[in-house]
Coordinates of C-alpha atoms in Angstrom, one line a residue:
Chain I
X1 CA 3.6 18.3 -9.3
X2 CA 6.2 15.7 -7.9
X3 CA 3.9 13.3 -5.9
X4 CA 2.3 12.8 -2.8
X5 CA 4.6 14.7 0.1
X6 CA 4.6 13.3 3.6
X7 CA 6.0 15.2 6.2
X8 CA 7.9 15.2 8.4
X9 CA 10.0 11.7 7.2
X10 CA 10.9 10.7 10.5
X11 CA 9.3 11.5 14.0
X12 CA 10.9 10.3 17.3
X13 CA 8.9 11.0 20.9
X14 CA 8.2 10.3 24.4
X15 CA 5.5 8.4 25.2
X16 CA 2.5 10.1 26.0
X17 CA 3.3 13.3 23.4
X18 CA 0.8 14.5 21.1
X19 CA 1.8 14.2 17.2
X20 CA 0.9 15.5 14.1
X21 CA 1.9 14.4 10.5
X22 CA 1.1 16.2 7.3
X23 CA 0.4 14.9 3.7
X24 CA 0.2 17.0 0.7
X25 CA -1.2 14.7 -1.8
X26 CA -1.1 14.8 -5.9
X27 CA -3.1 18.4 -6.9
X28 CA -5.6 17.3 -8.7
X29 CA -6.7 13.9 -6.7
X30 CA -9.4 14.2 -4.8
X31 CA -9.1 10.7 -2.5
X32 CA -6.5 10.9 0.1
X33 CA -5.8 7.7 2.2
X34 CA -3.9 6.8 5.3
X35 CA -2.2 3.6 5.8
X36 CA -0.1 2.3 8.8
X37 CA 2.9 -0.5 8.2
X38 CA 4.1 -2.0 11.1
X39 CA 7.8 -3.9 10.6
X40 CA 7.6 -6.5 8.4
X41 CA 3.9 -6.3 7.7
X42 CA 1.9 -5.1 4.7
X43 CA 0.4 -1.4 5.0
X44 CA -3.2 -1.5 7.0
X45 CA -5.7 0.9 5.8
X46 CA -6.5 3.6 8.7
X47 CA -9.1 6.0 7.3
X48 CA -10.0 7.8 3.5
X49 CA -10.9 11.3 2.4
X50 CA -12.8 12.4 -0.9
X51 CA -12.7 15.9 -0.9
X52 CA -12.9 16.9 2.4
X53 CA -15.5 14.0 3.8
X54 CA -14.2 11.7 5.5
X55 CA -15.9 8.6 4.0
X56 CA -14.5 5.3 6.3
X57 CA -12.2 4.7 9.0
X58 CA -10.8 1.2 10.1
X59 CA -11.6 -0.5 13.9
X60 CA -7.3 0.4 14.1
X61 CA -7.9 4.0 14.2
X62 CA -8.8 4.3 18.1
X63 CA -10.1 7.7 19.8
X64 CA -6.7 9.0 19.8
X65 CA -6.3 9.2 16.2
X66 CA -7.6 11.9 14.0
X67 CA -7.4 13.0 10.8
X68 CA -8.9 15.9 8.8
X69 CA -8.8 17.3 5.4
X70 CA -9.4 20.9 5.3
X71 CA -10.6 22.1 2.0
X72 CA -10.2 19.2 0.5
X73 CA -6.5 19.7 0.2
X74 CA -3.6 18.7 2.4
X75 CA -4.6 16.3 5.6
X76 CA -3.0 16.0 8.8
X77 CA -3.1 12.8 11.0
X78 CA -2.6 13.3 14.7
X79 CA -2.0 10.9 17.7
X80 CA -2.6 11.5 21.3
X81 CA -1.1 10.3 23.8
X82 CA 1.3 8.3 22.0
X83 CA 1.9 4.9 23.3
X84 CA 5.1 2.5 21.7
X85 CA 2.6 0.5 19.8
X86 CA 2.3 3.5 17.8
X87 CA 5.6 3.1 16.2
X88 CA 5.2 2.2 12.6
X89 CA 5.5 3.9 9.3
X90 CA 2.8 5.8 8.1
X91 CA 1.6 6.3 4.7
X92 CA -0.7 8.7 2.7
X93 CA -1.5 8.0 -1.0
X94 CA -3.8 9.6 -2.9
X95 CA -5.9 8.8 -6.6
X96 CA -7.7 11.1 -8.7
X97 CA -10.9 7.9 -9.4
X98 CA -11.6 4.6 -7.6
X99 CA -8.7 2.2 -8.6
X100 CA -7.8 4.2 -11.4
X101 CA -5.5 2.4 -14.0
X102 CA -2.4 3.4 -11.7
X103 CA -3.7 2.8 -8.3
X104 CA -2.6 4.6 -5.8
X105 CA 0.3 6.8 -5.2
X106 CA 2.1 6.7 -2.2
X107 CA 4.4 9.0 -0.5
X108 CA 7.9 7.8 1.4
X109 CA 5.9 8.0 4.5
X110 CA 6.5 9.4 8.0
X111 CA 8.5 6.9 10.6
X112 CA 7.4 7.7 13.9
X113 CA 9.3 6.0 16.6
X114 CA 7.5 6.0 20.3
X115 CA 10.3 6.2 23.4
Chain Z
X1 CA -14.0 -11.2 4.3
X2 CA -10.9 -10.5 2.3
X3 CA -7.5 -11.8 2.6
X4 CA -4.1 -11.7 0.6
X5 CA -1.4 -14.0 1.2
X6 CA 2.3 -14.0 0.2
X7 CA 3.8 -17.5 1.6
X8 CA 7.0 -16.6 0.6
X9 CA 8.8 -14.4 3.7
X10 CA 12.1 -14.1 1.5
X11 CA 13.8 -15.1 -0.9
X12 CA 17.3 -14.6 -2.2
X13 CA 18.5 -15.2 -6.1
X14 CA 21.8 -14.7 -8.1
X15 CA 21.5 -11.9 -11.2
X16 CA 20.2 -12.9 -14.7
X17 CA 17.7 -16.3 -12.5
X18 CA 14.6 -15.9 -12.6
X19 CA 12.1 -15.8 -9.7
X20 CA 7.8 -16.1 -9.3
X21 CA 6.6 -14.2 -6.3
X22 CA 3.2 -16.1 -5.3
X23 CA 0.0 -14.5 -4.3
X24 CA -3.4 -15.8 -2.9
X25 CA -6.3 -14.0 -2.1
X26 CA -9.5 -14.5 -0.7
X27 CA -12.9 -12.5 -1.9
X28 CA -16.4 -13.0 -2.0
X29 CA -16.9 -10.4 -4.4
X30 CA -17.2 -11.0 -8.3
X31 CA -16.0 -8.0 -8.9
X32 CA -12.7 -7.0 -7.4
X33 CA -8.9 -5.5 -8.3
X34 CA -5.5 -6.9 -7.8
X35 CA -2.8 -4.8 -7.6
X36 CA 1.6 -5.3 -7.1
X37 CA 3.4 -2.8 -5.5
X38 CA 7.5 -2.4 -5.1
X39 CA 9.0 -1.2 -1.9
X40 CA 12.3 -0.4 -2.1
X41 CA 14.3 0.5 1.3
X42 CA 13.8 4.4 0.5
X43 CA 10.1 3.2 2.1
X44 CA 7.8 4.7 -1.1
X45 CA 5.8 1.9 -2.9
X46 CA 5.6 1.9 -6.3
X47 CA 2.7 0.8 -8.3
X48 CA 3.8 -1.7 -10.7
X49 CA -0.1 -3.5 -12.0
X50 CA -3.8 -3.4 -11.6
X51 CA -5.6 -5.7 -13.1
X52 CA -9.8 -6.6 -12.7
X53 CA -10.9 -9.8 -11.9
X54 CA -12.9 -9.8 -15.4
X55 CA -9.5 -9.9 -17.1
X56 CA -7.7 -12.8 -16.8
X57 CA -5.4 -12.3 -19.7
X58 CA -1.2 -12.4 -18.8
X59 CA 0.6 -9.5 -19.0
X60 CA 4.1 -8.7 -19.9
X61 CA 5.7 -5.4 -19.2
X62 CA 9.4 -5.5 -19.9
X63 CA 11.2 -8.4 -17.8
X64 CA 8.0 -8.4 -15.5
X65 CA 5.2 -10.9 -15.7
X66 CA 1.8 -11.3 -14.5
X67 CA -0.1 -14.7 -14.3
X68 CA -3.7 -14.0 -13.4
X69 CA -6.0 -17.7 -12.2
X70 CA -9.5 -17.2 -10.8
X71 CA -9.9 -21.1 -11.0
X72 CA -7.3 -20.8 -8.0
X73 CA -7.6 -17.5 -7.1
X74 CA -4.0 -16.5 -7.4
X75 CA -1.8 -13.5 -9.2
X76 CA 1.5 -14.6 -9.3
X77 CA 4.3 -11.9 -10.1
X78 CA 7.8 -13.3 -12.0
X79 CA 10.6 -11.8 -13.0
X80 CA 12.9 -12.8 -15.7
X81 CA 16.9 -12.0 -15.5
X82 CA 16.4 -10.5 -12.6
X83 CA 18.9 -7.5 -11.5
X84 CA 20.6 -5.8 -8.1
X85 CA 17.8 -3.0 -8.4
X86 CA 15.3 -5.5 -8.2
X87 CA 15.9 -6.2 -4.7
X88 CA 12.7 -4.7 -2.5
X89 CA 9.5 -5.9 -0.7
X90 CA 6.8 -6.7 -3.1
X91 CA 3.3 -6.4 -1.9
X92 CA 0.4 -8.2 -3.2
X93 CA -3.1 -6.0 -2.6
X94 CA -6.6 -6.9 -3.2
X95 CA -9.5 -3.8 -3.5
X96 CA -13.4 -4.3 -3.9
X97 CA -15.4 -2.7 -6.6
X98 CA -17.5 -0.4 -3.8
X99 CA -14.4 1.0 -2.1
X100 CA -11.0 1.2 -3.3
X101 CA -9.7 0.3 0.3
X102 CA -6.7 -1.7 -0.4
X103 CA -6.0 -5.2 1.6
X104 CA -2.3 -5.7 1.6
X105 CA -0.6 -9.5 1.9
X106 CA 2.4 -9.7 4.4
X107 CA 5.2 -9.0 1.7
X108 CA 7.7 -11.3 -0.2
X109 CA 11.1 -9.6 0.5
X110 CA 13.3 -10.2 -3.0
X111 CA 17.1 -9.9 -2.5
X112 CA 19.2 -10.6 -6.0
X113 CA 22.7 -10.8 -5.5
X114 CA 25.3 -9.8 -7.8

């Protein structure tokens, strides 16, 4: 297992298109997260996964943002109706306990870029 | 509520100085996690410590450094000789015992020249 896999890396679209990002995170974690970093800011926690609950989500994740996690495996984030304040990078990390001895781990992220 | 700050924006050193990268952080929990993560410009951040608020002990892992103060709630990060490949965005984070949500500063961006 190499890590937590975010794809795609980079997403550009039109305002107002529907988008989807995918992570694949470490096998045998069971917590998946998603963060959002806007430029120059830290990462803001959007929503967590154990298994395939979802446990929390943050006020920043409005109605159009959803995320699911099938079978407790892979989870998908998707956006609606993008708007430019979308653009930011977006994370997904995953751990196999609650701040386990080493954290998190991240993947590289998805950029998505809203035109 | 909980907060994390990292005053310093930027800053820039020559090779072989060393630098301290400050962090505050608010809680109201007594129990609570501090954690550093490296971003380099691939994006991916890379967890470098997590340490509990019971322990308060330094720690030293190679040329990094960890100075842990509840009297002023701070966790301040140094580097000695620092190197090229340590230039990145640090983050400061701050997680609660009940969820492992973490609460990121704003980043200290670390540029070492050559």
């Amino acid at each position: 297992d190499t890590g937590v896999s975010q794809n795609p890396r980079h997403k550009i679209t039109k305002r107002g298109q529907n988008v989807t990002f995918r992570c694949d995170p470490i096998s045998e974690h069971n917590r998946l997260y998603w963060y959002r970093q806007t430029l120059g800011q830290g990462p803001e926690f959007l929503t967590y996964f154990q298994n395939e609950a979802q446990l929390e989500k943050s006020r920043l994740l409005s109605d159009r943002f959803s995320a699911e996690r099938p079978k407790g495996s892979f989870s998908t984030l998707e956006i609606q109706r993008t708007e430019q304040g979308d653009s930011a990078m977006y994370l997904c990390a995953s751990s196999l306990i609650i701040t386990g001895e080493d954290g998190y781990t991240f993947g590289s992220g998805t950029r998505l870029t809203v035109v | 509520a909980q907060k994390v700050t990292q005053a310093q924006t930027e800053i820039s050193v020559v090779e072989k100085e060393d630098v301290t990268l400050d962090c505050v952080y608010e809680t109201r929990d007594t129990t609570y996690y501090l954690f550093w993560y490296k971003q380099p410009p691939s994006g991916e951040l890379v967890f470098l410590i997590r340490r509990n608020s019971f322990d308060e002990q330094n720690e030293i892992s190679g040329r990094y450094s960890w100075n842990f103060q509840k009297s002023t709630s701070s966790f301040n990060f140094t580097i000695t000789a620092s190197q090229v490949v340590d230039s990145a965005v640090y983050f400061c984070a701050l997680s609660a015992r009940d969820t492992d949500k973490l609460i990121f500063g704003t980043g200290t961006r670390l540029q070492v020249f050559p």
